[in-house]
Amino acid sequence: MASKIQMTLWLLTLYLNSGECFSNGKVTQACGDMKPEHGHDPSPQTPPYNITLDKYQYHVGDQIRVTLSITAPGGSYFKGFLIEARAQGKRDRGAVGSFILVDTSISQLLTCGHTQGSAVSHTSDAKKSEVQVIWIVPDNPPASIQFMFTAVQKYKIYWVMVPGPVATLKGTTAGPPPATTTTDSTTTSPAVLPSPFSAKDCGTSKSCLRDPVNCDPGTESLCHFLSFRTVGQSVQFELSGPADGYVSFALSLDKWMGNDDVYLCVKNEDRVEISAAYVVGRTHPEVATENALRDTAWAMYDGVIQCSFRRDIDLDRLNQSRFHLDHSYFLFLAHGSAEHGVIHRHNRQPLISSHQKAITGTPEDLSGSRSPLLLKFHGIFMLVAWMTTVSTGVIFARYFKLDWPESSLFGQRVWFQVHRALMVLTVVLTCVGFILPFIYRGGWSKRAGSHPYLGCTVMALALIQPIMALLRPPPDSSKRPIFNWMHLGAGTIAQILAVAAIFLGIHQQALLLPAPWATGVLAGFVVWGLLADLVFELHSRGYLLPEITAQFFAAGRQAEDKRAILSGPSERNGFRFRRIILGVFLCGNVTFLFTLITLISNV
Ligand SMILES: *[C@@H]1O[C@H](CO)[C@@H](O)[C@H](O)[C@H]1NC(C)=O
Ligand SMILES: *[C@@H]1O[C@H](CO)[C@@H](O)[C@H](O)[C@H]1NC(C)=O
């Protein structure tokens, strides 16, 4: 991927600078593919130059004298050059180690990737027959490295990324490198993970972050899993989960994306590329050119991507601005799709650990959530307000006006007090619930579709209702019916919009309830309310005969009880019936509400 980005940059610079060439040797844009911007094809001839080394085996911190010189007898001098060392078998991972100069008049250091001096180039197009530089073996060197060079004889005659000699780390044999993720790895066999990871040691010898809670990647394929354990001076990570493109995790100082240390396992055709990256803002991660990951291994099965690698606790020695693993971070677990190894934005909110965790700290079974607490409360408040308190308040106003004719509550009619209390509660819950997403986002969310627009309309209507109610004309006023209709109209519109907003809300990325299960529960919730309304309405119009229904509900009761019902005024009989319906409605309503609140608290 890094090389792709470099390629793009290189094409862009080629386009912008066509005709120009870099006789000053400041060719950092050629770091990746080592191509000079000459607009001609490299020479098909065998290059008349090669690199020789003063030693072919190295230790950490060693210096190797690298000489680029003419090899063919009578070969022509060269004008331009670029030298880099690449990990063998991981050439497209960029330059490794750094150089120091021997002759500053003909050579200069370049910064490729994050490492200063990781490449050397010419200073001018003066004719040269030999150039010497010193390569310093980095900490954590690869098992073997290969020096690569580009040499320019004339503007139109040059050779690109010519493989030079190989040097190996002492004590290792130059064999196929471990699980590589590079384009030239097709000839080597990457380390294959023998079996799925296990959650067995979670909390005892390794820390784990899992979604769903306590799932086991060894037995469930629908398990997003991250584990880490300290091994000496490094940390061993295991990452797996169902994904069609990539699985990743990030270390973050806050619960926001941005300035995060990211680790990616990206599917590319039939391979998994494992890399470290850095996310600067809410943007695409920038892949680190210098690879800091070791012992990489991966597997793919049943749509699950699985990878493991090791990283040193601190990478200061590599001059990499990557996070120290002995500090505490929030852990983000994300997955998504990828195309040709290039990742797309995650399609679900990442799972974020509930607290910051020191990566090298004591093993812990971590829990996380894909949804921020503020948005969970937003959802719960809106559900309570618009599915429970508002419906109950409306039922009281519509069907209980004539009941409790003798009694009053705090000096007002009972139905009115109940209605007013529930509606005030609705407005308060809506106001609080309304503010929460703005606190969380710090502004307007562009990704939320029409949900926030509906929400604002509902909020406005919810505020108009109590004002309208306070200014209502007296009951005997001729304007009273107008108020009644407006109050009913605005309330009904608010309720319909609120229900629509809730349906959209449970599909929002930041509060994504499990579909279709949650959608079904919410639909049931709405139907339950409509059904109660229908029964009340039919009853109030006399379609449900109070005597018959009362008898039905009173079945098995004493005869005098039945007589008492039948002898009372019909309105009072209806009252008993309405109370029963209200009770049944509330039981169902609260059950639906708690089911949804449970779903919200579990995402
Ligand atoms: C340069 O030398 C190395 C070994 O020293 C050899 O493997 C490589 O093929 C040579 N390259 C060229 C272009 O002669
Ligand atoms: C890291 O940077 C420092 C100062 O910039 C330099 O002295 C040191 O040689 C660099 N180390 C490596 C491995 O590049």
mmCIF file with all atom_site columns, N, CA, C and O in Angstrom, residues 92-135:
data_model
loop_
_atom_site.group_PDB
_atom_site.id
_atom_site.type_symbol
_atom_site.label_atom_id
_atom_site.label_alt_id
_atom_site.label_comp_id
_atom_site.label_asym_id
_atom_site.label_entity_id
_atom_site.label_seq_id
_atom_site.pdbx_PDB_ins_code
_atom_site.Cartn_x
_atom_site.Cartn_y
_atom_site.Cartn_z
_atom_site.occupancy
_atom_site.B_iso_or_equiv
_atom_site.pdbx_formal_charge
_atom_site.auth_seq_id
_atom_site.auth_comp_id
_atom_site.auth_asym_id
_atom_site.auth_atom_id
_atom_site.pdbx_PDB_model_num
ATOM 1   N N  . ASP A 1 92  ? 9.078  -4.189 -0.915  1.00 0.00 ? 92  ASP A N  1
ATOM 2   C CA . ASP A 1 92  ? 8.193  -3.030 -1.039  1.00 0.00 ? 92  ASP A CA 1
ATOM 3   C C  . ASP A 1 92  ? 7.845  -2.421 0.321   1.00 0.00 ? 92  ASP A C  1
ATOM 4   O O  . ASP A 1 92  ? 7.024  -1.543 0.414   1.00 0.00 ? 92  ASP A O  1
ATOM 5   N N  . ARG A 1 93  ? 8.471  -2.894 1.363   1.00 0.00 ? 93  ARG A N  1
ATOM 6   C CA . ARG A 1 93  ? 8.269  -2.291 2.662   1.00 0.00 ? 93  ARG A CA 1
ATOM 7   C C  . ARG A 1 93  ? 9.132  -1.044 2.856   1.00 0.00 ? 93  ARG A C  1
ATOM 8   O O  . ARG A 1 93  ? 9.110  -0.412 3.890   1.00 0.00 ? 93  ARG A O  1
ATOM 9   N N  . GLY A 1 94  ? 9.948  -0.755 1.875   1.00 0.00 ? 94  GLY A N  1
ATOM 10  C CA . GLY A 1 94  ? 10.753 0.463  1.966   1.00 0.00 ? 94  GLY A CA 1
ATOM 11  C C  . GLY A 1 94  ? 12.122 0.203  2.550   1.00 0.00 ? 94  GLY A C  1
ATOM 12  O O  . GLY A 1 94  ? 12.481 -0.925 2.918   1.00 0.00 ? 94  GLY A O  1
ATOM 13  N N  . ALA A 1 95  ? 12.903 1.294  2.625   1.00 0.00 ? 95  ALA A N  1
ATOM 14  C CA . ALA A 1 95  ? 14.295 1.207  3.029   1.00 0.00 ? 95  ALA A CA 1
ATOM 15  C C  . ALA A 1 95  ? 14.416 0.849  4.498   1.00 0.00 ? 95  ALA A C  1
ATOM 16  O O  . ALA A 1 95  ? 13.604 1.262  5.312   1.00 0.00 ? 95  ALA A O  1
ATOM 17  N N  . VAL A 1 96  ? 15.444 0.079  4.846   1.00 0.00 ? 96  VAL A N  1
ATOM 18  C CA . VAL A 1 96  ? 15.728 -0.220 6.251   1.00 0.00 ? 96  VAL A CA 1
ATOM 19  C C  . VAL A 1 96  ? 17.134 0.281  6.592   1.00 0.00 ? 96  VAL A C  1
ATOM 20  O O  . VAL A 1 96  ? 18.006 0.393  5.737   1.00 0.00 ? 96  VAL A O  1
ATOM 21  N N  . GLY A 1 97  ? 17.331 0.560  7.869   1.00 0.00 ? 97  GLY A N  1
ATOM 22  C CA . GLY A 1 97  ? 18.632 1.028  8.326   1.00 0.00 ? 97  GLY A CA 1
ATOM 23  C C  . GLY A 1 97  ? 18.913 2.434  7.831   1.00 0.00 ? 97  GLY A C  1
ATOM 24  O O  . GLY A 1 97  ? 18.057 3.097  7.264   1.00 0.00 ? 97  GLY A O  1
ATOM 25  N N  . SER A 1 98  ? 20.138 2.896  8.115   1.00 0.00 ? 98  SER A N  1
ATOM 26  C CA . SER A 1 98  ? 20.479 4.242  7.650   1.00 0.00 ? 98  SER A CA 1
ATOM 27  C C  . SER A 1 98  ? 21.938 4.266  7.208   1.00 0.00 ? 98  SER A C  1
ATOM 28  O O  . SER A 1 98  ? 22.712 3.367  7.534   1.00 0.00 ? 98  SER A O  1
ATOM 29  N N  . PHE A 1 99  ? 22.275 5.298  6.461   1.00 0.00 ? 99  PHE A N  1
ATOM 30  C CA . PHE A 1 99  ? 23.624 5.410  5.911   1.00 0.00 ? 99  PHE A CA 1
ATOM 31  C C  . PHE A 1 99  ? 24.360 6.569  6.554   1.00 0.00 ? 99  PHE A C  1
ATOM 32  O O  . PHE A 1 99  ? 23.751 7.508  7.071   1.00 0.00 ? 99  PHE A O  1
ATOM 33  N N  . ILE A 1 100 ? 25.681 6.496  6.524   1.00 0.00 ? 100 ILE A N  1
ATOM 34  C CA . ILE A 1 100 ? 26.485 7.703  6.732   1.00 0.00 ? 100 ILE A CA 1
ATOM 35  C C  . ILE A 1 100 ? 27.385 7.871  5.505   1.00 0.00 ? 100 ILE A C  1
ATOM 36  O O  . ILE A 1 100 ? 27.722 6.892  4.839   1.00 0.00 ? 100 ILE A O  1
ATOM 37  N N  . LEU A 1 101 ? 27.711 9.101  5.225   1.00 0.00 ? 101 LEU A N  1
ATOM 38  C CA . LEU A 1 101 ? 28.416 9.395  3.977   1.00 0.00 ? 101 LEU A CA 1
ATOM 39  C C  . LEU A 1 101 ? 29.922 9.265  4.147   1.00 0.00 ? 101 LEU A C  1
ATOM 40  O O  . LEU A 1 101 ? 30.467 9.446  5.239   1.00 0.00 ? 101 LEU A O  1
ATOM 41  N N  . VAL A 1 102 ? 30.566 8.924  3.060   1.00 0.00 ? 102 VAL A N  1
ATOM 42  C CA . VAL A 1 102 ? 32.032 8.887  3.047   1.00 0.00 ? 102 VAL A CA 1
ATOM 43  C C  . VAL A 1 102 ? 32.537 10.138 2.314   1.00 0.00 ? 102 VAL A C  1
ATOM 44  O O  . VAL A 1 102 ? 33.455 10.798 2.774   1.00 0.00 ? 102 VAL A O  1
ATOM 45  N N  . ASP A 1 103 ? 31.890 10.462 1.202   1.00 0.00 ? 103 ASP A N  1
ATOM 46  C CA . ASP A 1 103 ? 32.294 11.631 0.431   1.00 0.00 ? 103 ASP A CA 1
ATOM 47  C C  . ASP A 1 103 ? 31.072 12.528 0.209   1.00 0.00 ? 103 ASP A C  1
ATOM 48  O O  . ASP A 1 103 ? 30.216 12.228 -0.631  1.00 0.00 ? 103 ASP A O  1
ATOM 49  N N  . THR A 1 104 ? 30.982 13.603 0.981   1.00 0.00 ? 104 THR A N  1
ATOM 50  C CA . THR A 1 104 ? 29.795 14.450 0.905   1.00 0.00 ? 104 THR A CA 1
ATOM 51  C C  . THR A 1 104 ? 29.735 15.284 -0.377  1.00 0.00 ? 104 THR A C  1
ATOM 52  O O  . THR A 1 104 ? 28.722 15.892 -0.667  1.00 0.00 ? 104 THR A O  1
ATOM 53  N N  . SER A 1 105 ? 30.840 15.300 -1.139  1.00 0.00 ? 105 SER A N  1
ATOM 54  C CA . SER A 1 105 ? 30.781 16.114 -2.360  1.00 0.00 ? 105 SER A CA 1
ATOM 55  C C  . SER A 1 105 ? 30.016 15.391 -3.459  1.00 0.00 ? 105 SER A C  1
ATOM 56  O O  . SER A 1 105 ? 29.438 16.019 -4.339  1.00 0.00 ? 105 SER A O  1
ATOM 57  N N  . ILE A 1 106 ? 30.011 14.053 -3.408  1.00 0.00 ? 106 ILE A N  1
ATOM 58  C CA . ILE A 1 106 ? 29.307 13.341 -4.477  1.00 0.00 ? 106 ILE A CA 1
ATOM 59  C C  . ILE A 1 106 ? 28.043 12.630 -3.983  1.00 0.00 ? 106 ILE A C  1
ATOM 60  O O  . ILE A 1 106 ? 27.240 12.178 -4.784  1.00 0.00 ? 106 ILE A O  1
ATOM 61  N N  . SER A 1 107 ? 27.876 12.521 -2.652  1.00 0.00 ? 107 SER A N  1
ATOM 62  C CA . SER A 1 107 ? 26.703 11.769 -2.170  1.00 0.00 ? 107 SER A CA 1
ATOM 63  C C  . SER A 1 107 ? 25.993 12.552 -1.078  1.00 0.00 ? 107 SER A C  1
ATOM 64  O O  . SER A 1 107 ? 26.597 13.357 -0.370  1.00 0.00 ? 107 SER A O  1
ATOM 65  N N  . GLN A 1 108 ? 24.708 12.323 -0.955  1.00 0.00 ? 108 GLN A N  1
ATOM 66  C CA . GLN A 1 108 ? 23.920 12.981 0.090   1.00 0.00 ? 108 GLN A CA 1
ATOM 67  C C  . GLN A 1 108 ? 22.875 12.009 0.642   1.00 0.00 ? 108 GLN A C  1
ATOM 68  O O  . GLN A 1 108 ? 22.457 11.068 -0.039  1.00 0.00 ? 108 GLN A O  1
ATOM 69  N N  . LEU A 1 109 ? 22.464 12.274 1.899   1.00 0.00 ? 109 LEU A N  1
ATOM 70  C CA . LEU A 1 109 ? 21.486 11.394 2.549   1.00 0.00 ? 109 LEU A CA 1
ATOM 71  C C  . LEU A 1 109 ? 20.070 11.853 2.213   1.00 0.00 ? 109 LEU A C  1
ATOM 72  O O  . LEU A 1 109 ? 19.795 13.039 2.099   1.00 0.00 ? 109 LEU A O  1
ATOM 73  N N  . LEU A 1 110 ? 19.177 10.884 2.101   1.00 0.00 ? 110 LEU A N  1
ATOM 74  C CA . LEU A 1 110 ? 17.756 11.176 1.889   1.00 0.00 ? 110 LEU A CA 1
ATOM 75  C C  . LEU A 1 110 ? 16.968 10.523 3.017   1.00 0.00 ? 110 LEU A C  1
ATOM 76  O O  . LEU A 1 110 ? 17.418 9.549  3.613   1.00 0.00 ? 110 LEU A O  1
ATOM 77  N N  . THR A 1 111 ? 15.818 11.066 3.283   1.00 0.00 ? 111 THR A N  1
ATOM 78  C CA . THR A 1 111 ? 14.947 10.440 4.278   1.00 0.00 ? 111 THR A CA 1
ATOM 79  C C  . THR A 1 111 ? 13.825 9.739  3.555   1.00 0.00 ? 111 THR A C  1
ATOM 80  O O  . THR A 1 111 ? 12.963 10.356 2.954   1.00 0.00 ? 111 THR A O  1
ATOM 81  N N  . CYS A 1 112 ? 13.885 8.417  3.604   1.00 0.00 ? 112 CYS A N  1
ATOM 82  C CA . CYS A 1 112 ? 12.814 7.634  3.002   1.00 0.00 ? 112 CYS A CA 1
ATOM 83  C C  . CYS A 1 112 ? 12.011 7.056  4.149   1.00 0.00 ? 112 CYS A C  1
ATOM 84  O O  . CYS A 1 112 ? 12.574 6.503  5.083   1.00 0.00 ? 112 CYS A O  1
ATOM 85  N N  . GLY A 1 113 ? 10.698 7.170  4.092   1.00 0.00 ? 113 GLY A N  1
ATOM 86  C CA . GLY A 1 113 ? 9.888  6.718  5.222   1.00 0.00 ? 113 GLY A CA 1
ATOM 87  C C  . GLY A 1 113 ? 10.165 7.635  6.392   1.00 0.00 ? 113 GLY A C  1
ATOM 88  O O  . GLY A 1 113 ? 10.324 8.835  6.238   1.00 0.00 ? 113 GLY A O  1
ATOM 89  N N  . HIS A 1 114 ? 10.284 7.050  7.581   1.00 0.00 ? 114 HIS A N  1
ATOM 90  C CA . HIS A 1 114 ? 10.475 7.870  8.775   1.00 0.00 ? 114 HIS A CA 1
ATOM 91  C C  . HIS A 1 114 ? 11.942 7.958  9.179   1.00 0.00 ? 114 HIS A C  1
ATOM 92  O O  . HIS A 1 114 ? 12.270 8.603  10.149  1.00 0.00 ? 114 HIS A O  1
ATOM 93  N N  . THR A 1 115 ? 12.808 7.237  8.475   1.00 0.00 ? 115 THR A N  1
ATOM 94  C CA . THR A 1 115 ? 14.189 7.163  8.920   1.00 0.00 ? 115 THR A CA 1
ATOM 95  C C  . THR A 1 115 ? 15.065 8.126  8.136   1.00 0.00 ? 115 THR A C  1
ATOM 96  O O  . THR A 1 115 ? 15.099 8.078  6.907   1.00 0.00 ? 115 THR A O  1
ATOM 97  N N  . GLN A 1 116 ? 15.743 8.954  8.887   1.00 0.00 ? 116 GLN A N  1
ATOM 98  C CA . GLN A 1 116 ? 16.681 9.867  8.246   1.00 0.00 ? 116 GLN A CA 1
ATOM 99  C C  . GLN A 1 116 ? 17.860 9.081  7.700   1.00 0.00 ? 116 GLN A C  1
ATOM 100 O O  . GLN A 1 116 ? 18.346 8.161  8.358   1.00 0.00 ? 116 GLN A O  1
ATOM 101 N N  . GLY A 1 117 ? 18.297 9.442  6.531   1.00 0.00 ? 117 GLY A N  1
ATOM 102 C CA . GLY A 1 117 ? 19.486 8.810  5.962   1.00 0.00 ? 117 GLY A CA 1
ATOM 103 C C  . GLY A 1 117 ? 19.262 7.385  5.531   1.00 0.00 ? 117 GLY A C  1
ATOM 104 O O  . GLY A 1 117 ? 20.205 6.606  5.486   1.00 0.00 ? 117 GLY A O  1
ATOM 105 N N  . SER A 1 118 ? 18.026 7.001  5.222   1.00 0.00 ? 118 SER A N  1
ATOM 106 C CA . SER A 1 118 ? 17.802 5.611  4.831   1.00 0.00 ? 118 SER A CA 1
ATOM 107 C C  . SER A 1 118 ? 18.080 5.368  3.346   1.00 0.00 ? 118 SER A C  1
ATOM 108 O O  . SER A 1 118 ? 17.953 4.255  2.878   1.00 0.00 ? 118 SER A O  1
ATOM 109 N N  . ALA A 1 119 ? 18.445 6.425  2.618   1.00 0.00 ? 119 ALA A N  1
ATOM 110 C CA . ALA A 1 119 ? 18.852 6.255  1.222   1.00 0.00 ? 119 ALA A CA 1
ATOM 111 C C  . ALA A 1 119 ? 19.945 7.270  0.913   1.00 0.00 ? 119 ALA A C  1
ATOM 112 O O  . ALA A 1 119 ? 20.091 8.274  1.611   1.00 0.00 ? 119 ALA A O  1
ATOM 113 N N  . VAL A 1 120 ? 20.712 6.967  -0.117  1.00 0.00 ? 120 VAL A N  1
ATOM 114 C CA . VAL A 1 120 ? 21.784 7.876  -0.529  1.00 0.00 ? 120 VAL A CA 1
ATOM 115 C C  . VAL A 1 120 ? 21.607 8.173  -2.017  1.00 0.00 ? 120 VAL A C  1
ATOM 116 O O  . VAL A 1 120 ? 21.264 7.274  -2.794  1.00 0.00 ? 120 VAL A O  1
ATOM 117 N N  . SER A 1 121 ? 21.839 9.414  -2.404  1.00 0.00 ? 121 SER A N  1
ATOM 118 C CA . SER A 1 121 ? 21.784 9.746  -3.827  1.00 0.00 ? 121 SER A CA 1
ATOM 119 C C  . SER A 1 121 ? 22.941 10.678 -4.184  1.00 0.00 ? 121 SER A C  1
ATOM 120 O O  . SER A 1 121 ? 23.699 11.117 -3.310  1.00 0.00 ? 121 SER A O  1
ATOM 121 N N  . HIS A 1 122 ? 23.017 11.014 -5.459  1.00 0.00 ? 122 HIS A N  1
ATOM 122 C CA . HIS A 1 122 ? 24.081 11.900 -5.961  1.00 0.00 ? 122 HIS A CA 1
ATOM 123 C C  . HIS A 1 122 ? 23.790 13.341 -5.582  1.00 0.00 ? 122 HIS A C  1
ATOM 124 O O  . HIS A 1 122 ? 22.651 13.688 -5.244  1.00 0.00 ? 122 HIS A O  1
ATOM 125 N N  . THR A 1 123 ? 24.805 14.178 -5.655  1.00 0.00 ? 123 THR A N  1
ATOM 126 C CA . THR A 1 123 ? 24.608 15.605 -5.382  1.00 0.00 ? 123 THR A CA 1
ATOM 127 C C  . THR A 1 123 ? 24.561 16.405 -6.679  1.00 0.00 ? 123 THR A C  1
ATOM 128 O O  . THR A 1 123 ? 24.023 17.499 -6.717  1.00 0.00 ? 123 THR A O  1
ATOM 129 N N  . SER A 1 124 ? 25.159 15.852 -7.729  1.00 0.00 ? 124 SER A N  1
ATOM 130 C CA . SER A 1 124 ? 25.169 16.555 -9.013  1.00 0.00 ? 124 SER A CA 1
ATOM 131 C C  . SER A 1 124 ? 25.292 15.516 -10.114 1.00 0.00 ? 124 SER A C  1
ATOM 132 O O  . SER A 1 124 ? 25.460 14.325 -9.835  1.00 0.00 ? 124 SER A O  1
ATOM 133 N N  . ASP A 1 125 ? 25.234 15.960 -11.364 1.00 0.00 ? 125 ASP A N  1
ATOM 134 C CA . ASP A 1 125 ? 25.358 14.981 -12.438 1.00 0.00 ? 125 ASP A CA 1
ATOM 135 C C  . ASP A 1 125 ? 26.809 14.833 -12.926 1.00 0.00 ? 125 ASP A C  1
ATOM 136 O O  . ASP A 1 125 ? 27.051 14.451 -14.058 1.00 0.00 ? 125 ASP A O  1
ATOM 137 N N  . ALA A 1 126 ? 27.743 15.147 -12.036 1.00 0.00 ? 126 ALA A N  1
ATOM 138 C CA . ALA A 1 126 ? 29.158 14.912 -12.358 1.00 0.00 ? 126 ALA A CA 1
ATOM 139 C C  . ALA A 1 126 ? 29.381 13.417 -12.599 1.00 0.00 ? 126 ALA A C  1
ATOM 140 O O  . ALA A 1 126 ? 28.703 12.581 -12.011 1.00 0.00 ? 126 ALA A O  1
ATOM 141 N N  . LYS A 1 127 ? 30.330 13.110 -13.488 1.00 0.00 ? 127 LYS A N  1
ATOM 142 C CA . LYS A 1 127 ? 30.594 11.706 -13.826 1.00 0.00 ? 127 LYS A CA 1
ATOM 143 C C  . LYS A 1 127 ? 31.322 11.010 -12.677 1.00 0.00 ? 127 LYS A C  1
ATOM 144 O O  . LYS A 1 127 ? 32.267 11.557 -12.113 1.00 0.00 ? 127 LYS A O  1
ATOM 145 N N  . LYS A 1 128 ? 30.849 9.810  -12.335 1.00 0.00 ? 128 LYS A N  1
ATOM 146 C CA . LYS A 1 128 ? 31.425 9.077  -11.206 1.00 0.00 ? 128 LYS A CA 1
ATOM 147 C C  . LYS A 1 128 ? 31.716 7.651  -11.643 1.00 0.00 ? 128 LYS A C  1
ATOM 148 O O  . LYS A 1 128 ? 30.962 7.080  -12.439 1.00 0.00 ? 128 LYS A O  1
ATOM 149 N N  . SER A 1 129 ? 32.754 7.086  -11.107 1.00 0.00 ? 129 SER A N  1
ATOM 150 C CA . SER A 1 129 ? 33.022 5.677  -11.399 1.00 0.00 ? 129 SER A CA 1
ATOM 151 C C  . SER A 1 129 ? 32.843 4.834  -10.143 1.00 0.00 ? 129 SER A C  1
ATOM 152 O O  . SER A 1 129 ? 32.732 3.617  -10.208 1.00 0.00 ? 129 SER A O  1
ATOM 153 N N  . GLU A 1 130 ? 32.803 5.470  -9.002  1.00 0.00 ? 130 GLU A N  1
ATOM 154 C CA . GLU A 1 130 ? 32.653 4.713  -7.753  1.00 0.00 ? 130 GLU A CA 1
ATOM 155 C C  . GLU A 1 130 ? 32.093 5.627  -6.677  1.00 0.00 ? 130 GLU A C  1
ATOM 156 O O  . GLU A 1 130 ? 32.406 6.821  -6.645  1.00 0.00 ? 130 GLU A O  1
ATOM 157 N N  . VAL A 1 131 ? 31.267 5.081  -5.815  1.00 0.00 ? 131 VAL A N  1
ATOM 158 C CA . VAL A 1 131 ? 30.804 5.837  -4.656  1.00 0.00 ? 131 VAL A CA 1
ATOM 159 C C  . VAL A 1 131 ? 30.760 4.884  -3.462  1.00 0.00 ? 131 VAL A C  1
ATOM 160 O O  . VAL A 1 131 ? 30.374 3.725  -3.601  1.00 0.00 ? 131 VAL A O  1
ATOM 161 N N  . GLN A 1 132 ? 31.212 5.407  -2.312  1.00 0.00 ? 132 GLN A N  1
ATOM 162 C CA . GLN A 1 132 ? 31.213 4.571  -1.107  1.00 0.00 ? 132 GLN A CA 1
ATOM 163 C C  . GLN A 1 132 ? 30.333 5.213  -0.044  1.00 0.00 ? 132 GLN A C  1
ATOM 164 O O  . GLN A 1 132 ? 30.362 6.432  0.148   1.00 0.00 ? 132 GLN A O  1
ATOM 165 N N  . VAL A 1 133 ? 29.576 4.382  0.670   1.00 0.00 ? 133 VAL A N  1
ATOM 166 C CA . VAL A 1 133 ? 28.799 4.844  1.819   1.00 0.00 ? 133 VAL A CA 1
ATOM 167 C C  . VAL A 1 133 ? 28.838 3.769  2.896   1.00 0.00 ? 133 VAL A C  1
ATOM 168 O O  . VAL A 1 133 ? 29.228 2.629  2.626   1.00 0.00 ? 133 VAL A O  1
ATOM 169 N N  . ILE A 1 134 ? 28.479 4.154  4.111   1.00 0.00 ? 134 ILE A N  1
ATOM 170 C CA . ILE A 1 134 ? 28.453 3.184  5.215   1.00 0.00 ? 134 ILE A CA 1
ATOM 171 C C  . ILE A 1 134 ? 26.998 2.949  5.594   1.00 0.00 ? 134 ILE A C  1
ATOM 172 O O  . ILE A 1 134 ? 26.246 3.907  5.801   1.00 0.00 ? 134 ILE A O  1
ATOM 173 N N  . TRP A 1 135 ? 26.630 1.694  5.686   1.00 0.00 ? 135 TRP A N  1
ATOM 174 C CA . TRP A 1 135 ? 25.261 1.360  6.124   1.00 0.00 ? 135 TRP A CA 1
ATOM 175 C C  . TRP A 1 135 ? 25.307 0.918  7.583   1.00 0.00 ? 135 TRP A C  1
ATOM 176 O O  . TRP A 1 135 ? 26.136 0.086  7.951   1.00 0.00 ? 135 TRP A O  1
#
